[in-house]
Amino acid sequence: MKVVEIKNLNHDILPTKKVEEFRHFNIYPIFEKELDFSIEENIDLNQYAYLKDEHFYNIFLINNELVFENELNNFLNVEYIEFEDSVNSLYNLNSYLNNKSLSLTINKRLDKPLNIISIFKGDDKFFTNSLNITIKEDVDILETFHNESSKNFLVSANRKYTVLEAVKANIAKIQTLQEGQVITNYKTCLQKDSKLNLVNLEYKANLSLNIFDSKLENQNSILNIDGIVKNKGEQRSGNIAFIEHLAKNTTSDIKIKHLLDEKAHCLFDISSTVQNSATYSKAFQNSQTIILSDDAKINANPRLQIYVDELEAAHGASCGTLNEDELYYLCSRGISKQKAKEMIIDSIELKVIKQIELKAIRRYIKNLKRLSHV
């Protein structure tokens, strides 16, 4: 079955040819592939025990169900709620298969970070994965999207993060889904004086697309998004965001670094709107790209729409190659040119990973990168 053949599907939610020509990033063909919509039952989680870490509370998200230890019952509440719409039309795709969203509420402060491990098992399958997280206390969360041997699959993942008043949430996602396509739709709701730090690390997927829908409707709320995209072959990655500032003294800061080799292709399409009610706000966008081959390319389109004078705002996009002076310096110390390139690339990645505050999460990511050979 094809996604475009889903019963009663409103095809208006899928990308239009006009929009995709504008972005030079056509994803429509993935919805016309023959995919298996059935769910793999009775997945043995013991085979994924190596993804667990004693320094975390480890939670598995399998077939839109959360599996975790009883010790977390006092801290977490899980329920199913009605599906919400979004200005991002692809967010609504999952509702055609399941009109309920999984809701996770963090009620109390945890003494360890959460590691939410999403497993996708099966070739030529279409997976839906929807999770709303409500955060009532400061928390550190890592989301791990992982598979071992599945091929030619499509993941449609929705995430809604609700951060309550005066709460700080640090959320990182590492995606190592080789031989597949993954579309992650984000929706955020930040209450007064709250802060959400998002760090996205994208590796290996044939297609990886992140779409952010964020309205900053409450005073002094802060949204920071940092990301690294490391693509080669014919891999494609995109980051699309619709950010709207509606309240006073709100902040959004979106920074994505791209490392592109061979025929890799990336998209950076960010639109930030600052309404006249959002005085003294800050809106920043930045795309930095390192091109490692003649055939790699990026389409960068940062945009600001500003309707108020009292604010700080900046946007930019840079594109270049590795620093020749740095290469020369390393090679002059007896390091091979290939190794020198790898060292510089690693240092660029590390700058993004260091945006993750918690050392335990940075260490976990380092180990998973080693296991996944990225």
Tab-separated table of C-alpha atoms in Angstrom:
chain	number	residue	atom	x	y	z
A	1	MET	CA	0.000	0.000	0.000
A	2	LYS	CA	1.110	3.568	-0.668
A	3	VAL	CA	0.723	6.491	1.727
A	4	VAL	CA	-1.203	8.380	-0.970
A	5	GLU	CA	-3.739	5.514	-0.956
A	6	ILE	CA	-4.665	5.846	2.739
A	7	LYS	CA	-8.456	5.842	3.028
A	8	ASN	CA	-9.979	9.336	3.173
A	9	LEU	CA	-6.519	10.958	3.062
A	10	ASN	CA	-6.662	14.685	2.378
A	11	HIS	CA	-3.901	15.051	-0.198
A	12	ASP	CA	-3.588	18.745	0.645
A	13	ILE	CA	-1.497	17.783	3.675
A	14	LEU	CA	1.234	16.409	1.391
A	15	PRO	CA	3.857	18.754	-0.093
A	16	THR	CA	2.815	20.492	-3.291
A	17	LYS	CA	4.903	20.629	-6.439
A	18	LYS	CA	5.052	24.427	-6.224
A	19	VAL	CA	6.481	24.384	-2.695
A	20	GLU	CA	8.960	21.630	-3.459
A	21	GLU	CA	10.240	23.410	-6.562
A	22	PHE	CA	10.779	26.505	-4.417
A	23	ARG	CA	12.753	24.502	-1.874
A	24	HIS	CA	14.525	22.266	-4.438
A	25	PHE	CA	13.774	19.385	-2.044
A	26	ASN	CA	11.229	16.944	-3.471
A	27	ILE	CA	9.956	14.399	-0.935
A	28	TYR	CA	6.647	13.538	-2.625
A	29	PRO	CA	7.971	10.300	-4.256
A	30	ILE	CA	8.427	8.639	-0.848
A	31	PHE	CA	4.643	8.752	-0.359
A	32	GLU	CA	4.154	6.815	-3.618
A	33	LYS	CA	6.314	3.853	-2.584
A	34	GLU	CA	4.739	0.483	-1.824
A	35	LEU	CA	4.971	0.050	1.965
A	36	ASP	CA	3.706	-2.430	4.534
A	37	PHE	CA	1.413	-0.771	7.121
A	38	SER	CA	1.203	-3.797	9.444
A	39	ILE	CA	2.794	-3.623	12.910
A	40	GLU	CA	5.553	-5.986	14.003
A	41	GLU	CA	4.279	-7.686	17.145
A	42	ASN	CA	6.209	-9.141	20.103
A	43	ILE	CA	9.530	-7.404	19.525
A	44	ASP	CA	12.157	-8.830	21.874
A	45	LEU	CA	13.650	-5.815	23.638
A	46	ASN	CA	16.508	-7.887	25.041
A	47	GLN	CA	18.238	-7.619	21.679
A	48	TYR	CA	18.371	-3.832	22.208
A	49	ALA	CA	19.728	-4.006	25.759
A	50	TYR	CA	23.012	-2.513	24.535
A	51	LEU	CA	21.157	0.791	23.984
A	52	LYS	CA	20.369	1.053	27.698
A	53	ASP	CA	22.705	2.901	30.052
A	54	GLU	CA	22.847	2.744	33.832
A	55	HIS	CA	23.234	6.522	34.032
A	56	PHE	CA	19.748	6.988	32.476
A	57	TYR	CA	16.180	6.006	33.040
A	58	ASN	CA	15.712	3.960	29.869
A	59	ILE	CA	12.320	3.945	28.143
A	60	PHE	CA	11.452	2.086	24.934
A	61	LEU	CA	8.919	3.476	22.465
A	62	ILE	CA	7.681	0.555	20.364
A	63	ASN	CA	4.620	0.645	18.104
A	64	ASN	CA	3.471	3.858	19.780
A	65	GLU	CA	3.615	2.316	23.254
A	66	LEU	CA	6.004	3.234	26.063
A	67	VAL	CA	7.750	0.455	27.991
A	68	PHE	CA	9.559	1.400	31.207
A	69	GLU	CA	10.432	0.153	34.680
A	70	ASN	CA	7.932	0.379	37.543
A	71	GLU	CA	10.245	2.696	39.477
A	72	LEU	CA	9.208	5.518	37.138
A	73	ASN	CA	5.488	5.248	37.915
A	74	ASN	CA	5.781	7.908	40.616
A	75	PHE	CA	7.435	10.357	38.222
A	76	LEU	CA	5.663	9.787	34.924
A	77	ASN	CA	2.069	9.658	33.783
A	78	VAL	CA	1.126	8.010	30.460
A	79	GLU	CA	-2.192	8.306	28.652
A	80	TYR	CA	-3.695	8.602	25.174
A	81	ILE	CA	-5.210	11.949	24.146
A	82	GLU	CA	-7.025	13.390	21.162
A	83	PHE	CA	-4.857	14.238	18.158
A	84	GLU	CA	-4.091	17.949	17.674
A	85	ASP	CA	-3.691	19.779	14.368
A	86	SER	CA	-0.690	21.871	13.386
A	87	VAL	CA	0.120	24.548	10.819
A	88	ASN	CA	2.603	21.969	9.562
A	89	SER	CA	0.297	19.855	7.402
A	90	LEU	CA	2.528	16.757	7.550
A	91	TYR	CA	1.979	16.683	11.320
A	92	ASN	CA	-1.582	15.636	10.556
A	93	LEU	CA	-0.601	12.600	8.475
A	94	ASN	CA	-0.457	10.262	11.481
A	95	SER	CA	-4.061	11.057	12.434
A	96	TYR	CA	-5.310	9.141	9.382
A	97	LEU	CA	-3.983	5.935	10.920
A	98	ASN	CA	-4.496	6.705	14.608
A	99	ASN	CA	-6.581	9.571	15.993
A	100	LYS	CA	-4.959	9.279	19.426
A	101	SER	CA	-1.561	10.584	20.494
A	102	LEU	CA	0.555	9.089	23.241
A	103	SER	CA	1.038	11.570	26.096
A	104	LEU	CA	3.895	11.454	28.618
A	105	THR	CA	3.829	13.854	31.583
A	106	ILE	CA	6.910	14.359	33.749
A	107	ASN	CA	5.471	15.259	37.156
A	108	LYS	CA	8.546	15.277	39.385
A	109	ARG	CA	12.218	16.079	39.112
A	110	LEU	CA	14.282	13.055	38.074
A	111	ASP	CA	17.710	12.296	39.496
A	112	LYS	CA	18.816	10.875	36.121
A	113	PRO	CA	18.064	11.861	32.528
A	114	LEU	CA	15.495	10.026	30.405
A	115	ASN	CA	16.587	8.046	27.379
A	116	ILE	CA	13.568	7.414	25.121
A	117	ILE	CA	14.629	4.731	22.628
A	118	SER	CA	12.458	4.432	19.511
A	119	ILE	CA	12.885	1.131	17.681
A	120	PHE	CA	11.767	0.582	14.071
A	121	LYS	CA	11.927	-3.008	12.875
A	122	GLY	CA	10.894	-4.313	9.464
A	123	ASP	CA	11.695	-3.809	5.784
A	124	ASP	CA	9.508	-1.722	3.447
A	125	LYS	CA	7.275	-0.557	6.307
A	126	PHE	CA	5.494	2.663	7.206
A	127	PHE	CA	5.848	3.544	10.904
A	128	THR	CA	3.892	6.226	12.747
A	129	ASN	CA	5.309	7.476	16.016
A	130	SER	CA	3.513	10.248	17.953
A	131	LEU	CA	4.464	11.439	21.422
A	132	ASN	CA	3.417	14.506	23.423
A	133	ILE	CA	5.708	15.317	26.365
A	134	THR	CA	4.516	17.683	29.114
A	135	ILE	CA	7.338	18.845	31.371
A	136	LYS	CA	6.514	20.133	34.865
A	137	GLU	CA	10.052	20.028	36.305
A	138	ASP	CA	13.524	20.710	34.934
A	139	VAL	CA	14.627	17.687	32.953
A	140	ASP	CA	17.232	16.303	30.540
A	141	ILE	CA	15.954	14.001	27.798
A	142	LEU	CA	17.706	12.046	25.068
A	143	GLU	CA	15.705	10.563	22.201
A	144	THR	CA	17.396	7.763	20.308
A	145	PHE	CA	16.021	6.781	16.881
A	146	HIS	CA	17.720	3.531	15.976
A	147	ASN	CA	17.501	0.444	13.802
A	148	GLU	CA	19.909	-2.362	12.997
A	149	SER	CA	19.039	-3.961	9.680
A	150	SER	CA	15.676	-2.651	8.437
A	151	LYS	CA	15.604	-1.200	4.930
A	152	ASN	CA	13.454	1.025	2.737
A	153	PHE	CA	11.109	2.148	5.511
A	154	LEU	CA	9.365	5.452	6.222
A	155	VAL	CA	8.939	6.920	9.707
A	156	SER	CA	6.420	9.687	10.378
A	157	ALA	CA	7.224	10.919	13.896
A	158	ASN	CA	5.386	13.682	15.766
A	159	ARG	CA	6.689	15.385	18.886
A	160	LYS	CA	4.901	18.012	20.952
A	161	TYR	CA	6.857	19.522	23.844
A	162	THR	CA	4.929	21.493	26.463
A	163	VAL	CA	7.196	23.208	28.997
A	164	LEU	CA	5.454	24.682	32.040
A	165	GLU	CA	6.124	28.044	33.656
A	166	ALA	CA	9.697	28.674	34.864
A	167	VAL	CA	10.804	25.175	33.776
A	168	LYS	CA	13.918	24.371	31.737
A	169	ALA	CA	13.987	21.360	29.397
A	170	ASN	CA	17.082	20.091	27.598
A	171	ILE	CA	16.179	17.639	24.834
A	172	ALA	CA	18.606	15.986	22.425
A	173	LYS	CA	17.803	13.600	19.576
A	174	ILE	CA	20.269	11.341	17.802
A	175	GLN	CA	19.035	9.619	14.656
A	176	THR	CA	21.000	6.718	13.133
A	177	LEU	CA	18.303	5.221	10.891
A	178	GLN	CA	20.263	3.840	7.975
A	179	GLU	CA	18.538	2.768	4.754
A	180	GLY	CA	15.316	4.603	5.580
A	181	GLN	CA	13.398	7.869	5.498
A	182	VAL	CA	12.323	9.753	8.616
A	183	ILE	CA	10.145	12.856	8.908
A	184	THR	CA	10.013	14.357	12.403
A	185	ASN	CA	7.388	17.028	13.059
A	186	TYR	CA	7.892	19.197	16.125
A	187	LYS	CA	5.349	21.349	17.915
A	188	THR	CA	6.260	23.400	20.989
A	189	CYS	CA	4.271	25.149	23.709
A	190	LEU	CA	6.386	27.219	26.089
A	191	GLN	CA	4.797	28.883	29.088
A	192	LYS	CA	6.007	32.068	30.787
A	193	ASP	CA	9.718	32.137	31.772
A	194	SER	CA	10.290	28.630	30.351
A	195	LYS	CA	13.224	27.487	28.238
A	196	LEU	CA	13.555	24.655	25.724
A	197	ASN	CA	16.942	23.650	24.331
A	198	LEU	CA	16.736	21.231	21.388
A	199	VAL	CA	19.777	19.559	19.831
A	200	ASN	CA	19.306	17.371	16.728
A	201	LEU	CA	22.038	15.040	15.472
A	202	GLU	CA	21.244	13.565	12.048
A	203	TYR	CA	23.189	10.614	10.615
A	204	LYS	CA	22.804	7.857	8.005
A	205	ALA	CA	19.139	8.085	6.894
A	206	ASN	CA	18.536	8.244	3.147
A	207	LEU	CA	16.129	11.086	3.939
A	208	SER	CA	15.825	13.005	7.197
A	209	LEU	CA	13.449	15.954	7.509
A	210	ASN	CA	12.744	18.007	10.650
A	211	ILE	CA	9.811	20.436	10.625
A	212	PHE	CA	9.313	22.827	13.554
A	213	ASP	CA	6.073	24.615	14.417
A	214	SER	CA	6.624	27.025	17.302
A	215	LYS	CA	4.513	29.898	18.595
A	216	LEU	CA	6.133	31.894	21.394
A	217	GLU	CA	2.948	33.109	23.047
A	218	ASN	CA	4.170	33.673	26.602
A	219	GLN	CA	6.528	36.319	27.951
A	220	ASN	CA	10.211	35.514	28.524
A	221	SER	CA	10.008	32.092	26.857
A	222	ILE	CA	13.149	30.876	25.072
A	223	LEU	CA	13.553	28.344	22.245
A	224	ASN	CA	17.042	27.257	21.159
A	225	ILE	CA	17.533	24.767	18.323
A	226	ASP	CA	20.998	23.472	17.431
A	227	GLY	CA	21.754	20.733	14.936
A	228	ILE	CA	24.382	18.855	12.997
A	229	VAL	CA	23.706	17.143	9.673
A	230	LYS	CA	26.371	14.768	8.381
A	231	ASN	CA	25.486	13.361	4.961
A	232	LYS	CA	27.256	11.490	2.188
A	233	GLY	CA	26.302	9.414	-0.843
A	234	GLU	CA	22.892	10.621	-2.007
A	235	GLN	CA	21.521	11.223	1.484
A	236	ARG	CA	19.195	14.196	1.936
A	237	SER	CA	18.377	16.170	5.053
A	238	GLY	CA	16.208	19.191	5.678
A	239	ASN	CA	15.304	21.550	8.494
A	240	ILE	CA	12.151	23.618	8.037
A	241	ALA	CA	10.804	25.915	10.743
A	242	PHE	CA	7.844	28.218	11.264
A	243	ILE	CA	8.596	30.377	14.308
A	244	GLU	CA	6.194	33.100	15.438
A	245	HIS	CA	6.915	35.567	18.265
A	246	LEU	CA	3.704	36.814	19.838
A	247	ALA	CA	4.687	37.801	23.396
A	248	LYS	CA	7.159	40.294	24.820
A	249	ASN	CA	10.796	39.413	25.405
A	250	THR	CA	10.682	36.014	23.690
A	251	THR	CA	13.765	34.442	22.096
A	252	SER	CA	14.343	31.998	19.260
A	253	ASP	CA	17.800	30.941	18.091
A	254	ILE	CA	18.179	28.330	15.337
A	255	LYS	CA	21.667	27.175	14.326
A	256	ILE	CA	22.315	24.205	12.008
A	257	LYS	CA	25.716	22.972	10.814
A	258	HIS	CA	25.958	20.783	7.689
A	259	LEU	CA	28.816	18.472	6.663
A	260	LEU	CA	28.137	17.302	3.110
A	261	ASP	CA	30.135	14.844	1.027
A	262	GLU	CA	29.697	13.094	-2.350
A	263	LYS	CA	26.157	13.849	-3.690
A	264	ALA	CA	24.535	14.802	-0.385
A	265	HIS	CA	21.819	17.461	-0.428
A	266	CYS	CA	20.500	19.615	2.434
A	267	LEU	CA	17.760	22.163	2.987
A	268	PHE	CA	17.679	24.993	5.544
A	269	ASP	CA	14.336	26.796	5.263
A	270	ILE	CA	13.564	28.874	8.340
A	271	SER	CA	10.843	31.505	8.652
A	272	SER	CA	10.670	33.624	11.817
A	273	THR	CA	7.908	36.183	12.286
A	274	VAL	CA	8.018	38.807	15.033
A	275	GLN	CA	4.580	40.362	15.555
A	276	ASN	CA	4.079	43.909	16.848
A	277	SER	CA	3.038	42.481	20.233
A	278	ALA	CA	6.461	40.871	20.689
A	279	THR	CA	8.499	43.914	21.718
A	280	TYR	CA	12.065	43.382	22.982
A	281	SER	CA	12.199	39.920	21.455
A	282	LYS	CA	15.209	38.213	19.866
A	283	ALA	CA	15.124	36.147	16.662
A	284	PHE	CA	18.251	34.535	15.240
A	285	GLN	CA	18.859	32.073	12.381
A	286	ASN	CA	22.146	30.695	11.123
A	287	SER	CA	23.167	27.990	8.645
A	288	GLN	CA	26.811	26.931	8.308
A	289	THR	CA	27.810	24.402	5.660
A	290	ILE	CA	31.054	22.615	4.859
A	291	ILE	CA	31.074	21.183	1.328
A	292	LEU	CA	33.434	18.214	1.013
A	293	SER	CA	32.843	17.374	-2.666
A	294	ASP	CA	31.981	19.044	-5.959
A	295	ASP	CA	28.542	17.405	-6.147
A	296	ALA	CA	27.199	18.156	-2.656
A	297	LYS	CA	24.755	21.044	-2.374
A	298	ILE	CA	22.597	22.998	0.054
A	299	ASN	CA	19.581	25.255	-0.362
A	300	ALA	CA	19.651	27.797	2.466
A	301	ASN	CA	16.730	30.176	2.863
A	302	PRO	CA	16.652	32.021	6.215
A	303	ARG	CA	13.805	34.553	6.426
A	304	LEU	CA	12.728	37.172	8.944
A	305	GLN	CA	9.396	38.983	8.950
A	306	ILE	CA	9.486	41.799	11.496
A	307	TYR	CA	6.593	44.039	12.500
A	308	VAL	CA	8.154	45.776	15.506
A	309	ASP	CA	11.136	48.093	16.022
A	310	GLU	CA	12.216	47.152	19.536
A	311	LEU	CA	14.025	43.834	19.018
A	312	GLU	CA	17.263	42.047	18.163
A	313	ALA	CA	17.316	39.955	14.987
A	314	ALA	CA	19.869	38.446	12.629
A	315	HIS	CA	20.025	35.748	10.001
A	316	GLY	CA	22.758	34.331	7.836
A	317	ALA	CA	23.990	31.410	5.774
A	318	SER	CA	27.610	30.543	4.993
A	319	CYS	CA	29.034	27.838	2.757
A	320	GLY	CA	32.652	26.818	2.263
A	321	THR	CA	35.227	24.055	2.408
A	322	LEU	CA	37.533	22.854	5.160
A	323	ASN	CA	40.046	25.412	6.385
A	324	GLU	CA	43.214	24.918	4.340
A	325	ASP	CA	45.404	26.495	7.037
A	326	GLU	CA	44.125	23.995	9.593
A	327	LEU	CA	44.732	21.118	7.164
A	328	TYR	CA	48.246	22.353	6.439
A	329	TYR	CA	49.031	22.712	10.143
A	330	LEU	CA	47.888	19.170	10.958
A	331	CYS	CA	49.653	17.645	7.942
A	332	SER	CA	52.858	19.455	8.875
A	333	ARG	CA	52.736	17.532	12.180
A	334	GLY	CA	52.909	14.220	10.330
A	335	ILE	CA	49.165	13.564	10.175
A	336	SER	CA	47.798	12.225	6.878
A	337	LYS	CA	45.493	14.523	4.918
A	338	GLN	CA	42.540	12.130	5.291
A	339	LYS	CA	43.048	11.873	9.050
A	340	ALA	CA	43.424	15.652	9.282
A	341	LYS	CA	40.075	16.098	7.488
A	342	GLU	CA	38.423	13.665	9.900
A	343	MET	CA	39.839	15.546	12.894
A	344	ILE	CA	38.502	18.889	11.658
A	345	ILE	CA	35.085	17.386	10.897
A	346	ASP	CA	34.987	15.826	14.368
A	347	SER	CA	35.798	19.200	15.929
A	348	ILE	CA	32.870	20.815	14.060
A	349	GLU	CA	30.517	18.078	15.290
A	350	LEU	CA	31.847	18.432	18.815
A	351	LYS	CA	30.924	22.127	18.917
A	352	VAL	CA	27.275	21.172	18.394
A	353	ILE	CA	27.347	18.194	20.762
A	354	LYS	CA	28.797	20.460	23.461
A	355	GLN	CA	25.537	22.417	23.360
A	356	ILE	CA	24.137	19.444	25.282
A	357	GLU	CA	24.636	20.395	28.908
A	358	LEU	CA	24.701	16.954	30.510
A	359	LYS	CA	27.960	15.039	30.248
A	360	ALA	CA	26.210	11.658	30.501
A	361	ILE	CA	24.219	12.394	27.330
A	362	ARG	CA	27.321	13.549	25.459
A	363	ARG	CA	29.097	10.326	26.458
A	364	TYR	CA	26.131	8.163	25.372
A	365	ILE	CA	26.043	9.899	21.986
A	366	LYS	CA	29.769	9.326	21.529
A	367	ASN	CA	29.337	5.600	22.217
A	368	LEU	CA	26.322	5.283	19.894
A	369	LYS	CA	28.196	7.080	17.106
A	370	ARG	CA	31.008	4.565	17.522
A	371	LEU	CA	28.586	1.600	17.391
A	372	SER	CA	26.838	3.059	14.338
A	373	HIS	CA	30.091	4.007	12.562
A	374	VAL	CA	29.171	7.663	12.078
